[in-house]
Amino acid sequence: QVQLVESGGGLVQAGGSLRLSCAASGRTFSMYAMAWFRRAPEKEREFVACIRWSSGWTSYADSVKGRFTISRDNAKNTVYLQMNSLKPEDTAVYYCAATGQWYSDCSYSYEYDYWGQGTQVTVSS
């Protein structure tokens, strides 16, 4: 079993920056990938970014490319999402996810077995 604890959400102005953290604990030795998803009001959950744990390979949604960066700290079993140039449309609840299974892609929610509680990000205009 893996537990995910998120932090770093909050209220920021458009154009500002925010960094989200997700600390994993438990059976993390076989972790394959971790990801960030988000759910905006009245919309379905969407993929934001993911990272393969061993190789560091990353993937991003087109809407955040060039603005968001996903990274990992292996020693701390923690992933981060650095969000720059934030826009009001980035407002959503952001969820961290983890999986121990291998897939050719890491951008689909069905791949993930473990989820964090979610953290609110609000970007004001």
PDB file of C-alpha atoms in Angstrom:
ATOM      1  CA  GLN A   1       0.000   0.000   0.000  1.00  0.00           C
ATOM      2  CA  VAL A   2       1.179   3.500  -0.866  1.00  0.00           C
ATOM      3  CA  GLN A   3       0.101   6.708   0.807  1.00  0.00           C
ATOM      4  CA  LEU A   4       0.353  10.076  -0.925  1.00  0.00           C
ATOM      5  CA  VAL A   5       0.368  13.386   0.923  1.00  0.00           C
ATOM      6  CA  GLU A   6       0.051  16.596  -1.075  1.00  0.00           C
ATOM      7  CA  SER A   7       0.900  20.142  -0.111  1.00  0.00           C
ATOM      8  CA  GLY A   8       1.518  23.532  -1.679  1.00  0.00           C
ATOM      9  CA  GLY A   9      -1.879  24.552  -3.006  1.00  0.00           C
ATOM     10  CA  GLY A  10      -3.238  28.020  -2.500  1.00  0.00           C
ATOM     11  CA  LEU A  11      -4.374  31.284  -4.028  1.00  0.00           C
ATOM     12  CA  VAL A  12      -2.145  33.142  -6.484  1.00  0.00           C
ATOM     13  CA  GLN A  13      -2.532  35.952  -8.980  1.00  0.00           C
ATOM     14  CA  ALA A  14      -2.414  35.367 -12.717  1.00  0.00           C
ATOM     15  CA  GLY A  15       1.185  35.227 -13.899  1.00  0.00           C
ATOM     16  CA  GLY A  16       2.396  33.983 -10.543  1.00  0.00           C
ATOM     17  CA  SER A  17       4.037  30.721  -9.552  1.00  0.00           C
ATOM     18  CA  LEU A  18       3.289  27.880  -7.199  1.00  0.00           C
ATOM     19  CA  ARG A  19       4.983  24.577  -6.382  1.00  0.00           C
ATOM     20  CA  LEU A  20       3.038  21.495  -5.382  1.00  0.00           C
ATOM     21  CA  SER A  21       4.609  18.599  -3.491  1.00  0.00           C
ATOM     22  CA  CYS A  22       3.535  14.978  -3.140  1.00  0.00           C
ATOM     23  CA  ALA A  23       5.308  12.742  -0.647  1.00  0.00           C
ATOM     24  CA  ALA A  24       4.898   8.983  -1.055  1.00  0.00           C
ATOM     25  CA  SER A  25       5.243   6.471   1.752  1.00  0.00           C
ATOM     26  CA  GLY A  26       4.687   2.757   2.192  1.00  0.00           C
ATOM     27  CA  ARG A  27       5.623   0.222  -0.497  1.00  0.00           C
ATOM     28  CA  THR A  28       7.406   2.668  -2.765  1.00  0.00           C
ATOM     29  CA  PHE A  29      10.282   0.376  -3.777  1.00  0.00           C
ATOM     30  CA  SER A  30       8.452  -0.878  -6.872  1.00  0.00           C
ATOM     31  CA  MET A  31       7.089   2.498  -7.980  1.00  0.00           C
ATOM     32  CA  TYR A  32       6.919   2.925 -11.750  1.00  0.00           C
ATOM     33  CA  ALA A  33       5.444   6.376 -12.313  1.00  0.00           C
ATOM     34  CA  MET A  34       3.842   9.311 -10.583  1.00  0.00           C
ATOM     35  CA  ALA A  35       1.587  11.932 -12.060  1.00  0.00           C
ATOM     36  CA  TRP A  36      -0.477  15.033 -11.519  1.00  0.00           C
ATOM     37  CA  PHE A  37      -4.093  15.323 -12.625  1.00  0.00           C
ATOM     38  CA  ARG A  38      -6.563  18.127 -12.072  1.00  0.00           C
ATOM     39  CA  ARG A  39     -10.293  18.659 -11.996  1.00  0.00           C
ATOM     40  CA  ALA A  40     -11.735  22.087 -12.730  1.00  0.00           C
ATOM     41  CA  PRO A  41     -15.289  23.016 -11.705  1.00  0.00           C
ATOM     42  CA  GLU A  42     -17.903  21.253 -13.842  1.00  0.00           C
ATOM     43  CA  LYS A  43     -15.217  19.456 -15.848  1.00  0.00           C
ATOM     44  CA  GLU A  44     -13.841  15.943 -15.863  1.00  0.00           C
ATOM     45  CA  ARG A  45     -10.464  15.075 -14.444  1.00  0.00           C
ATOM     46  CA  GLU A  46      -7.644  15.756 -16.888  1.00  0.00           C
ATOM     47  CA  PHE A  47      -4.002  14.802 -17.164  1.00  0.00           C
ATOM     48  CA  VAL A  48      -1.390  17.434 -16.314  1.00  0.00           C
ATOM     49  CA  ALA A  49       2.039  15.776 -16.139  1.00  0.00           C
ATOM     50  CA  CYS A  50       3.735  12.500 -15.275  1.00  0.00           C
ATOM     51  CA  ILE A  51       7.199  11.165 -14.607  1.00  0.00           C
ATOM     52  CA  ARG A  52       8.658   7.675 -14.810  1.00  0.00           C
ATOM     53  CA  TRP A  53      10.439   7.057 -11.539  1.00  0.00           C
ATOM     54  CA  SER A  54      13.596   5.251 -12.635  1.00  0.00           C
ATOM     55  CA  SER A  55      14.391   7.046 -15.887  1.00  0.00           C
ATOM     56  CA  GLY A  56      12.985  10.484 -15.161  1.00  0.00           C
ATOM     57  CA  TRP A  57      11.133  10.535 -18.490  1.00  0.00           C
ATOM     58  CA  THR A  58       8.344  13.106 -18.426  1.00  0.00           C
ATOM     59  CA  SER A  59       5.167  13.880 -20.303  1.00  0.00           C
ATOM     60  CA  TYR A  60       2.966  16.984 -20.241  1.00  0.00           C
ATOM     61  CA  ALA A  61      -0.462  18.031 -21.362  1.00  0.00           C
ATOM     62  CA  ASP A  62      -0.346  20.518 -24.221  1.00  0.00           C
ATOM     63  CA  SER A  63      -2.096  23.127 -22.102  1.00  0.00           C
ATOM     64  CA  VAL A  64       0.778  23.300 -19.594  1.00  0.00           C
ATOM     65  CA  LYS A  65       3.850  22.695 -21.759  1.00  0.00           C
ATOM     66  CA  GLY A  66       6.452  25.381 -21.243  1.00  0.00           C
ATOM     67  CA  ARG A  67       4.823  26.549 -18.005  1.00  0.00           C
ATOM     68  CA  PHE A  68       4.764  23.521 -15.690  1.00  0.00           C
ATOM     69  CA  THR A  69       7.638  21.231 -14.730  1.00  0.00           C
ATOM     70  CA  ILE A  70       7.359  17.873 -12.980  1.00  0.00           C
ATOM     71  CA  SER A  71      10.362  16.567 -11.068  1.00  0.00           C
ATOM     72  CA  ARG A  72      11.262  13.997  -8.439  1.00  0.00           C
ATOM     73  CA  ASP A  73      13.509  13.632  -5.409  1.00  0.00           C
ATOM     74  CA  ASN A  74      14.332   9.951  -5.133  1.00  0.00           C
ATOM     75  CA  ALA A  75      15.777  10.222  -1.635  1.00  0.00           C
ATOM     76  CA  LYS A  76      12.572  11.781  -0.332  1.00  0.00           C
ATOM     77  CA  ASN A  77      10.154   9.745  -2.478  1.00  0.00           C
ATOM     78  CA  THR A  78       8.602  13.039  -3.460  1.00  0.00           C
ATOM     79  CA  VAL A  79       7.388  14.518  -6.724  1.00  0.00           C
ATOM     80  CA  TYR A  80       6.919  18.196  -7.415  1.00  0.00           C
ATOM     81  CA  LEU A  81       4.938  20.271  -9.846  1.00  0.00           C
ATOM     82  CA  GLN A  82       6.436  23.695 -10.463  1.00  0.00           C
ATOM     83  CA  MET A  83       3.749  25.894 -11.982  1.00  0.00           C
ATOM     84  CA  ASN A  84       4.781  29.166 -13.595  1.00  0.00           C
ATOM     85  CA  SER A  85       2.868  31.778 -15.579  1.00  0.00           C
ATOM     86  CA  LEU A  86      -0.350  30.628 -13.996  1.00  0.00           C
ATOM     87  CA  LYS A  87      -3.638  31.443 -15.686  1.00  0.00           C
ATOM     88  CA  PRO A  88      -7.186  31.576 -14.292  1.00  0.00           C
ATOM     89  CA  GLU A  89      -8.001  28.473 -16.341  1.00  0.00           C
ATOM     90  CA  ASP A  90      -5.447  26.561 -14.251  1.00  0.00           C
ATOM     91  CA  THR A  91      -7.822  26.856 -11.301  1.00  0.00           C
ATOM     92  CA  ALA A  92      -8.670  23.319 -10.199  1.00  0.00           C
ATOM     93  CA  VAL A  93      -8.204  20.682  -7.557  1.00  0.00           C
ATOM     94  CA  TYR A  94      -4.861  19.029  -8.270  1.00  0.00           C
ATOM     95  CA  TYR A  95      -4.359  15.338  -7.486  1.00  0.00           C
ATOM     96  CA  CYS A  96      -1.175  13.344  -7.148  1.00  0.00           C
ATOM     97  CA  ALA A  97      -1.200   9.717  -8.318  1.00  0.00           C
ATOM     98  CA  ALA A  98       1.176   6.754  -8.284  1.00  0.00           C
ATOM     99  CA  THR A  99       1.384   3.336  -9.917  1.00  0.00           C
ATOM    100  CA  GLY A 100       3.593   0.273  -9.585  1.00  0.00           C
ATOM    101  CA  GLN A 101       2.571  -1.139 -12.965  1.00  0.00           C
ATOM    102  CA  TRP A 102       4.391  -0.553 -16.236  1.00  0.00           C
ATOM    103  CA  TYR A 103       2.617   1.088 -19.155  1.00  0.00           C
ATOM    104  CA  SER A 104       3.904   2.465 -22.439  1.00  0.00           C
ATOM    105  CA  ASP A 105       2.380   5.795 -21.449  1.00  0.00           C
ATOM    106  CA  CYS A 106       1.798   7.388 -18.058  1.00  0.00           C
ATOM    107  CA  SER A 107      -0.878   9.932 -18.963  1.00  0.00           C
ATOM    108  CA  TYR A 108      -4.093   7.987 -18.343  1.00  0.00           C
ATOM    109  CA  SER A 109      -5.886   7.944 -15.017  1.00  0.00           C
ATOM    110  CA  TYR A 110      -6.755   4.240 -15.246  1.00  0.00           C
ATOM    111  CA  GLU A 111      -3.060   3.404 -14.913  1.00  0.00           C
ATOM    112  CA  TYR A 112      -2.929   4.679 -11.342  1.00  0.00           C
ATOM    113  CA  ASP A 113      -3.710   2.743  -8.191  1.00  0.00           C
ATOM    114  CA  TYR A 114      -3.013   5.356  -5.536  1.00  0.00           C
ATOM    115  CA  TRP A 115      -4.278   8.905  -5.237  1.00  0.00           C
ATOM    116  CA  GLY A 116      -3.714  11.835  -2.937  1.00  0.00           C
ATOM    117  CA  GLN A 117      -6.456  13.818  -1.272  1.00  0.00           C
ATOM    118  CA  GLY A 118      -6.223  16.726  -3.689  1.00  0.00           C
ATOM    119  CA  THR A 119      -5.095  20.292  -3.158  1.00  0.00           C
ATOM    120  CA  GLN A 120      -6.916  23.408  -4.330  1.00  0.00           C
ATOM    121  CA  VAL A 121      -5.159  25.818  -6.678  1.00  0.00           C
ATOM    122  CA  THR A 122      -6.959  29.074  -7.363  1.00  0.00           C
ATOM    123  CA  VAL A 123      -5.602  31.631  -9.823  1.00  0.00           C
ATOM    124  CA  SER A 124      -7.186  35.070  -9.690  1.00  0.00           C
ATOM    125  CA  SER A 125      -7.303  37.502 -12.598  1.00  0.00           C
TER     126      SER A 125
END
